[in-house]
Amino acid sequence: MSRIYHVYALSDRLKARKIEGEIAKVDGVKDIRISEDLQEMNIDMDTGKISAVMERVVNICSRISYGCEVHYKFI
């Protein structure tokens, strides 16, 4: 299942690449991409693991980029 999230306070592309690398290692994640403008994150993940994956995603983002927040994008 692919979901899109807003990313807030991600400061630079280097940190975005680190976040992508860490999230790609999380069990249940098939693909992760952060947009060039650093404002959207698209995660393709197993449907049954959304809660566990997103808990790890939030922790990874805040650890790598201080103040970084991730919120589900309602379309």
PDB file of C-alpha atoms in Angstrom:
ATOM      1  CA  MET A   1       0.000   0.000   0.000  1.00  0.00           C
ATOM      2  CA  SER A   2       1.404   3.351  -1.008  1.00  0.00           C
ATOM      3  CA  ARG A   3       0.733   6.349   1.243  1.00  0.00           C
ATOM      4  CA  ILE A   4       1.790   9.978   1.008  1.00  0.00           C
ATOM      5  CA  TYR A   5       2.844  12.043   4.028  1.00  0.00           C
ATOM      6  CA  HIS A   6       3.664  15.722   4.544  1.00  0.00           C
ATOM      7  CA  VAL A   7       7.155  16.296   5.926  1.00  0.00           C
ATOM      8  CA  TYR A   8       7.795  19.401   8.037  1.00  0.00           C
ATOM      9  CA  ALA A   9      11.107  20.967   9.113  1.00  0.00           C
ATOM     10  CA  LEU A  10      13.383  18.688   7.085  1.00  0.00           C
ATOM     11  CA  SER A  11      16.407  20.920   6.707  1.00  0.00           C
ATOM     12  CA  ASP A  12      18.464  19.543   3.815  1.00  0.00           C
ATOM     13  CA  ARG A  13      18.808  16.904   1.080  1.00  0.00           C
ATOM     14  CA  LEU A  14      21.644  15.034   2.849  1.00  0.00           C
ATOM     15  CA  LYS A  15      19.408  14.381   5.858  1.00  0.00           C
ATOM     16  CA  ALA A  16      16.584  13.337   3.507  1.00  0.00           C
ATOM     17  CA  ARG A  17      18.878  10.725   1.921  1.00  0.00           C
ATOM     18  CA  LYS A  18      19.872   9.420   5.366  1.00  0.00           C
ATOM     19  CA  ILE A  19      16.216   9.172   6.348  1.00  0.00           C
ATOM     20  CA  GLU A  20      15.376   7.329   3.116  1.00  0.00           C
ATOM     21  CA  GLY A  21      18.209   4.871   3.753  1.00  0.00           C
ATOM     22  CA  GLU A  22      17.136   4.154   7.327  1.00  0.00           C
ATOM     23  CA  ILE A  23      13.439   3.807   6.465  1.00  0.00           C
ATOM     24  CA  ALA A  24      14.242   1.455   3.572  1.00  0.00           C
ATOM     25  CA  LYS A  25      15.687  -0.986   6.154  1.00  0.00           C
ATOM     26  CA  VAL A  26      12.458  -1.092   8.227  1.00  0.00           C
ATOM     27  CA  ASP A  27      10.593  -4.401   8.028  1.00  0.00           C
ATOM     28  CA  GLY A  28       7.512  -3.978   5.835  1.00  0.00           C
ATOM     29  CA  VAL A  29       8.796  -1.066   3.723  1.00  0.00           C
ATOM     30  CA  LYS A  30       8.952  -1.794  -0.002  1.00  0.00           C
ATOM     31  CA  ASP A  31       9.913   1.677  -1.278  1.00  0.00           C
ATOM     32  CA  ILE A  32      10.507   5.151   0.158  1.00  0.00           C
ATOM     33  CA  ARG A  33      10.901   8.466  -1.655  1.00  0.00           C
ATOM     34  CA  ILE A  34      11.159  12.020  -0.345  1.00  0.00           C
ATOM     35  CA  SER A  35      10.320  14.723  -2.890  1.00  0.00           C
ATOM     36  CA  GLU A  36      12.976  17.138  -4.156  1.00  0.00           C
ATOM     37  CA  ASP A  37      11.338  20.024  -2.270  1.00  0.00           C
ATOM     38  CA  LEU A  38      11.612  17.964   0.976  1.00  0.00           C
ATOM     39  CA  GLN A  39       7.900  18.370   1.714  1.00  0.00           C
ATOM     40  CA  GLU A  40       6.384  15.006   0.744  1.00  0.00           C
ATOM     41  CA  MET A  41       7.271  11.427   1.583  1.00  0.00           C
ATOM     42  CA  ASN A  42       5.811   8.524  -0.393  1.00  0.00           C
ATOM     43  CA  ILE A  43       6.080   5.152   1.355  1.00  0.00           C
ATOM     44  CA  ASP A  44       5.060   1.838  -0.163  1.00  0.00           C
ATOM     45  CA  MET A  45       4.586  -0.654   2.682  1.00  0.00           C
ATOM     46  CA  ASP A  46       2.818  -3.850   3.674  1.00  0.00           C
ATOM     47  CA  THR A  47      -0.790  -3.101   4.615  1.00  0.00           C
ATOM     48  CA  GLY A  48      -0.702  -5.056   7.869  1.00  0.00           C
ATOM     49  CA  LYS A  49       2.365  -3.236   9.181  1.00  0.00           C
ATOM     50  CA  ILE A  50       1.361   0.412   8.736  1.00  0.00           C
ATOM     51  CA  SER A  51       1.309   1.235  12.477  1.00  0.00           C
ATOM     52  CA  ALA A  52       4.664  -0.386  13.217  1.00  0.00           C
ATOM     53  CA  VAL A  53       6.296   1.128  10.133  1.00  0.00           C
ATOM     54  CA  MET A  54       5.021   4.638  10.845  1.00  0.00           C
ATOM     55  CA  GLU A  55       6.136   4.478  14.464  1.00  0.00           C
ATOM     56  CA  ARG A  56       9.671   3.739  13.228  1.00  0.00           C
ATOM     57  CA  VAL A  57       9.422   6.406  10.480  1.00  0.00           C
ATOM     58  CA  VAL A  58       8.519   9.132  12.974  1.00  0.00           C
ATOM     59  CA  ASN A  59      11.384   8.098  15.276  1.00  0.00           C
ATOM     60  CA  ILE A  60      13.898   7.990  12.416  1.00  0.00           C
ATOM     61  CA  CYS A  61      12.868  11.404  11.075  1.00  0.00           C
ATOM     62  CA  SER A  62      13.043  13.138  14.452  1.00  0.00           C
ATOM     63  CA  ARG A  63      16.378  11.486  15.303  1.00  0.00           C
ATOM     64  CA  ILE A  64      18.111  12.468  12.045  1.00  0.00           C
ATOM     65  CA  SER A  65      16.619  15.948  11.577  1.00  0.00           C
ATOM     66  CA  TYR A  66      15.744  17.736  14.818  1.00  0.00           C
ATOM     67  CA  GLY A  67      12.149  19.006  14.752  1.00  0.00           C
ATOM     68  CA  CYS A  68      11.197  16.998  11.657  1.00  0.00           C
ATOM     69  CA  GLU A  69       7.544  15.914  11.676  1.00  0.00           C
ATOM     70  CA  VAL A  70       5.559  13.549   9.452  1.00  0.00           C
ATOM     71  CA  HIS A  71       1.786  13.846   8.963  1.00  0.00           C
ATOM     72  CA  TYR A  72      -0.572  11.806   6.782  1.00  0.00           C
ATOM     73  CA  LYS A  73      -1.666  13.708   3.669  1.00  0.00           C
ATOM     74  CA  PHE A  74      -5.428  13.453   3.210  1.00  0.00           C
ATOM     75  CA  ILE A  75      -6.280  13.666  -0.462  1.00  0.00           C
TER      76      ILE A  75
END
